[in-house]
């Protein structure tokens, strides 16, 4: 799981795909996840990191993470 | 170290959102309190979903409308339209403010009587009055608004039998330039039916014709239509005076003023695009004042305003059951309330706010109710922060017609709480129990046993 190479990500959580011209906004936690993906963390590692930092149970994080990753795929932001 | 507050990760395409067909920023500003009472507390104490009514807002709306009409016209009387919301506590707030009652069925009539409204101050509308209903209305001296010829003849017969002279009005329908025209109720103005009915009443002499009634439509966006209607009603009243020397004591303009809701398919949010009460008032009162009545013969103006006085005093609080992703990638959020208790979501895009603080990121989603049927859609598209199971929302402008039209299908109906002028909640209707539903049920003996 990798963020596509040419995707530009700003510090404030905007994504831009120069090959399609599409831009996206992500919320802070989405931004964190994208950064972890960039740092080649696995899904399990991401879930562990989030449950350690946030007041939330593992099941919810897992469900939301898979949904989020699916949306990244739908928008052709990861390969 | 204390853990951070969690919010579901979301990504939103900016290419679609820009033109904002989904709503505006105000739509997803959190609403955490209603009249000073915390939404979370209300849900905790009374269960979810929950209807909440603001007594303060009702009184404000009423006083505002009354002032607007009374500053323009000397003789104004409101009659609360029971069908719009006939919870006794709600009706009594209106009655305390001075509103009479307007009913369209026997049980509403009984409710108004039980609430303490004098019979002479209950306007009896509707096409479906039974003989016994008419008798009781005659005994109580209630103005009977005649809807059709069969009713007219029946009422004359009953009055003859009782040797009574009830006070009556006829309901008039007419072309006010709006489409579709409501010509199903009452007697038509343009084709002369209304005038015929008036002549019949006057020639017969049994009934006392005291008023003229109309209700030209619902959620009327054109105040000018009321001006036309008021002119035509005045015209009839003056004709009666000329022909029979009889002074009509009231003209009842019915209901139909728009509330702050947003009609489906309309552009702009309801709150910004519907006419103000003052525009309706201006149209009606200037038509009456300019019609040519002698000053001392000006008719009373009766108003049966419903939704415009109560819609924004009603809230529905609810909770998220679950989130789903639809096959086309849209997000779907399932709520614990649906069209069963929000009938008006069939024609309004109700404003919905989260009841807790969120970051400023939002998502477009479809809001579904919990019923096992496809039509159970609360909003086809709405912009909300990322809600998770258990989060709460506040639906706005549900004070009119939802409680009276709610259906008991799959789910039991929720409690209704009224927040009083001091910010104190009161249960004004308990939530339904199985026993509520089964109250009228009878199982024949031979069906009372089985073995499986
Ligand atoms: C005769 C009559 N009066 C008053 C009303 C109240 O209308 P609204 O709630 O649109 O003001 C209605 C509603 O249908 C009605 O039929």
CSV table of N, CA, C and O in Angstrom, one decimal, chain B residues 34-84:
chain,number,residue,atom,x,y,z
B,34,UNK,N,-31.0,23.0,23.5
B,34,UNK,CA,-32.3,23.6,23.1
B,34,UNK,C,-32.9,24.4,24.3
B,34,UNK,O,-33.1,23.8,25.3
B,35,UNK,N,-33.1,25.7,24.1
B,35,UNK,CA,-33.6,26.5,25.2
B,35,UNK,C,-32.8,26.3,26.5
B,35,UNK,O,-33.3,26.2,27.6
B,36,UNK,N,-31.5,26.1,26.3
B,36,UNK,CA,-30.6,26.0,27.5
B,36,UNK,C,-30.5,24.6,28.1
B,36,UNK,O,-29.8,24.4,29.0
B,37,UNK,N,-31.2,23.6,27.5
B,37,UNK,CA,-31.1,22.3,28.0
B,37,UNK,C,-30.2,21.4,27.1
B,37,UNK,O,-30.4,21.5,25.8
B,38,UNK,N,-29.3,20.7,27.6
B,38,UNK,CA,-28.4,20.0,26.8
B,38,UNK,C,-29.0,18.8,26.1
B,38,UNK,O,-29.8,18.0,26.7
B,39,UNK,N,-28.8,18.7,24.8
B,39,UNK,CA,-29.3,17.7,24.0
B,39,UNK,C,-29.0,16.3,24.5
B,39,UNK,O,-29.8,15.4,24.6
B,40,UNK,N,-27.7,16.1,24.9
B,40,UNK,CA,-27.3,14.8,25.5
B,40,UNK,C,-28.1,14.4,26.7
B,40,UNK,O,-28.5,13.3,26.9
B,41,UNK,N,-28.3,15.4,27.5
B,41,UNK,CA,-29.1,15.1,28.7
B,41,UNK,C,-30.5,14.7,28.4
B,41,UNK,O,-31.1,13.8,29.0
B,42,UNK,N,-31.1,15.4,27.5
B,42,UNK,CA,-32.5,15.1,27.1
B,42,UNK,C,-32.6,13.7,26.6
B,42,UNK,O,-33.5,12.9,27.0
B,43,UNK,N,-31.6,13.3,25.8
B,43,UNK,CA,-31.7,11.9,25.2
B,43,UNK,C,-31.4,10.9,26.3
B,43,UNK,O,-32.0,9.8,26.3
B,44,UNK,N,-30.5,11.3,27.2
B,44,UNK,CA,-30.2,10.3,28.3
B,44,UNK,C,-31.5,10.1,29.2
B,44,UNK,O,-31.8,9.0,29.6
B,45,UNK,N,-32.2,11.2,29.5
B,45,UNK,CA,-33.3,11.1,30.4
B,45,UNK,C,-34.6,10.6,29.8
B,45,UNK,O,-35.4,10.0,30.4
B,46,UNK,N,-34.8,10.9,28.5
B,46,UNK,CA,-36.1,10.5,27.9
B,46,UNK,C,-36.0,9.5,26.7
B,46,UNK,O,-37.0,9.2,26.1
B,47,UNK,N,-34.8,9.1,26.4
B,47,UNK,CA,-34.6,8.1,25.3
B,47,UNK,C,-34.4,8.8,24.0
B,47,UNK,O,-34.7,9.9,23.8
B,48,UNK,N,-34.0,8.0,23.0
B,48,UNK,CA,-33.7,8.4,21.7
B,48,UNK,C,-34.5,7.5,20.7
B,48,UNK,O,-34.5,6.3,21.0
B,49,UNK,N,-35.2,8.0,19.7
B,49,UNK,CA,-35.3,9.5,19.4
B,49,UNK,C,-36.3,10.2,20.4
B,49,UNK,O,-36.9,9.5,21.2
B,50,UNK,N,-36.4,11.5,20.2
B,50,UNK,CA,-37.2,12.3,21.1
B,50,UNK,C,-37.6,13.6,20.4
B,50,UNK,O,-36.8,14.2,19.8
B,51,UNK,N,-38.9,13.8,20.5
B,51,UNK,CA,-39.4,15.1,20.1
B,51,UNK,C,-39.3,16.1,21.2
B,51,UNK,O,-39.6,15.8,22.3
B,52,UNK,N,-38.8,17.3,20.8
B,52,UNK,CA,-38.7,18.4,21.8
B,52,UNK,C,-39.4,19.6,21.3
B,52,UNK,O,-39.2,20.0,20.1
B,53,UNK,N,-40.2,20.2,22.1
B,53,UNK,CA,-41.0,21.4,21.7
B,53,UNK,C,-40.6,22.6,22.6
B,53,UNK,O,-40.5,22.4,23.8
B,54,UNK,N,-40.3,23.7,22.0
B,54,UNK,CA,-40.0,24.9,22.8
B,54,UNK,C,-41.2,25.8,23.0
B,54,UNK,O,-41.8,26.3,22.1
B,55,UNK,N,-41.7,25.8,24.3
B,55,UNK,CA,-42.8,26.6,24.6
B,55,UNK,C,-42.5,28.1,24.3
B,55,UNK,O,-43.3,28.8,23.8
B,56,UNK,N,-41.3,28.5,24.6
B,56,UNK,CA,-40.9,29.9,24.3
B,56,UNK,C,-41.1,30.3,22.9
B,56,UNK,O,-41.6,31.3,22.5
B,57,UNK,N,-40.6,29.3,22.0
B,57,UNK,CA,-40.7,29.6,20.6
B,57,UNK,C,-42.2,29.7,20.1
B,57,UNK,O,-42.5,30.6,19.3
B,58,UNK,N,-43.0,28.9,20.6
B,58,UNK,CA,-44.4,28.9,20.2
B,58,UNK,C,-45.0,30.3,20.6
B,58,UNK,O,-45.7,31.0,19.8
B,59,UNK,N,-44.8,30.7,21.9
B,59,UNK,CA,-45.3,32.0,22.3
B,59,UNK,C,-44.8,33.1,21.5
B,59,UNK,O,-45.5,34.0,21.2
B,60,UNK,N,-43.5,33.1,21.3
B,60,UNK,CA,-42.9,34.1,20.4
B,60,UNK,C,-43.5,34.2,19.1
B,60,UNK,O,-43.9,35.3,18.6
B,61,UNK,N,-43.6,33.0,18.4
B,61,UNK,CA,-44.2,33.0,17.1
B,61,UNK,C,-45.6,33.6,17.1
B,61,UNK,O,-46.0,34.3,16.2
B,62,UNK,N,-46.4,33.1,18.1
B,62,UNK,CA,-47.8,33.6,18.2
B,62,UNK,C,-47.9,35.1,18.4
B,62,UNK,O,-48.6,35.8,17.7
B,63,UNK,N,-47.1,35.6,19.4
B,63,UNK,CA,-47.2,37.0,19.7
B,63,UNK,C,-46.8,37.8,18.5
B,63,UNK,O,-47.3,38.9,18.2
B,64,UNK,N,-45.8,37.3,17.8
B,64,UNK,CA,-45.2,38.0,16.7
B,64,UNK,C,-46.3,38.1,15.6
B,64,UNK,O,-46.6,39.2,15.0
B,65,UNK,N,-46.9,37.0,15.3
B,65,UNK,CA,-47.9,37.0,14.2
B,65,UNK,C,-49.1,37.8,14.6
B,65,UNK,O,-49.7,38.6,13.7
B,66,UNK,N,-49.5,37.7,15.8
B,66,UNK,CA,-50.7,38.5,16.3
B,66,UNK,C,-50.4,40.0,16.2
B,66,UNK,O,-51.2,40.8,15.7
B,67,UNK,N,-49.2,40.4,16.6
B,67,UNK,CA,-48.8,41.8,16.6
B,67,UNK,C,-48.8,42.3,15.1
B,67,UNK,O,-49.4,43.3,14.8
B,68,UNK,N,-48.3,41.5,14.2
B,68,UNK,CA,-48.1,41.8,12.8
B,68,UNK,C,-49.5,42.1,12.2
B,68,UNK,O,-49.7,43.0,11.5
B,69,UNK,N,-50.5,41.2,12.5
B,69,UNK,CA,-51.8,41.4,12.0
B,69,UNK,C,-52.6,42.5,12.6
B,69,UNK,O,-53.3,43.3,12.0
B,70,UNK,N,-52.4,42.6,14.0
B,70,UNK,CA,-53.2,43.6,14.7
B,70,UNK,C,-52.8,45.0,14.5
B,70,UNK,O,-53.5,45.9,14.6
B,71,UNK,N,-51.5,45.2,14.1
B,71,UNK,CA,-51.1,46.5,13.8
B,71,UNK,C,-51.6,46.9,12.4
B,71,UNK,O,-51.5,48.1,12.0
B,72,UNK,N,-52.1,46.0,11.6
B,72,UNK,CA,-52.6,46.3,10.3
B,72,UNK,C,-54.1,46.3,10.1
B,72,UNK,O,-54.7,46.8,9.2
B,73,UNK,N,-54.7,45.6,11.1
B,73,UNK,CA,-56.2,45.4,11.0
B,73,UNK,C,-56.8,45.3,12.4
B,73,UNK,O,-56.2,44.7,13.3
B,74,UNK,N,-58.0,45.9,12.6
B,74,UNK,CA,-58.5,46.1,13.9
B,74,UNK,C,-59.1,44.8,14.5
B,74,UNK,O,-59.2,44.8,15.8
B,75,UNK,N,-59.6,43.9,13.7
B,75,UNK,CA,-60.3,42.8,14.3
B,75,UNK,C,-59.7,41.5,13.8
B,75,UNK,O,-60.0,41.0,12.7
B,76,UNK,N,-58.9,40.9,14.7
B,76,UNK,CA,-58.1,39.7,14.3
B,76,UNK,C,-58.4,38.6,15.3
B,76,UNK,O,-58.3,38.8,16.5
B,77,UNK,N,-58.6,37.4,14.9
B,77,UNK,CA,-58.7,36.3,15.8
B,77,UNK,C,-58.1,35.0,15.2
B,77,UNK,O,-58.4,34.6,14.1
B,78,UNK,N,-57.1,34.5,15.9
B,78,UNK,CA,-56.5,33.2,15.5
B,78,UNK,C,-57.2,32.0,16.1
B,78,UNK,O,-57.8,32.1,17.2
B,79,UNK,N,-57.3,30.9,15.3
B,79,UNK,CA,-57.9,29.7,15.8
B,79,UNK,C,-56.8,28.6,15.5
B,79,UNK,O,-56.5,28.4,14.4
B,80,UNK,N,-56.4,27.9,16.6
B,80,UNK,CA,-55.3,27.0,16.4
B,80,UNK,C,-55.8,25.7,15.6
B,80,UNK,O,-56.8,25.1,16.0
B,81,UNK,N,-55.1,25.4,14.6
B,81,UNK,CA,-55.4,24.3,13.7
B,81,UNK,C,-55.0,23.0,14.4
B,81,UNK,O,-53.8,22.7,14.4
B,82,UNK,N,-55.9,22.3,14.9
B,82,UNK,CA,-55.6,21.1,15.8
B,82,UNK,C,-54.8,20.1,15.0
B,82,UNK,O,-53.8,19.5,15.5
B,83,UNK,N,-55.1,19.9,13.7
B,83,UNK,CA,-54.4,18.8,13.0
B,83,UNK,C,-52.9,19.1,12.9
B,83,UNK,O,-52.1,18.1,12.7
B,84,UNK,N,-52.5,20.3,13.0
B,84,UNK,CA,-51.1,20.6,12.8
B,84,UNK,C,-50.3,20.1,13.9
B,84,UNK,O,-49.2,19.6,13.7
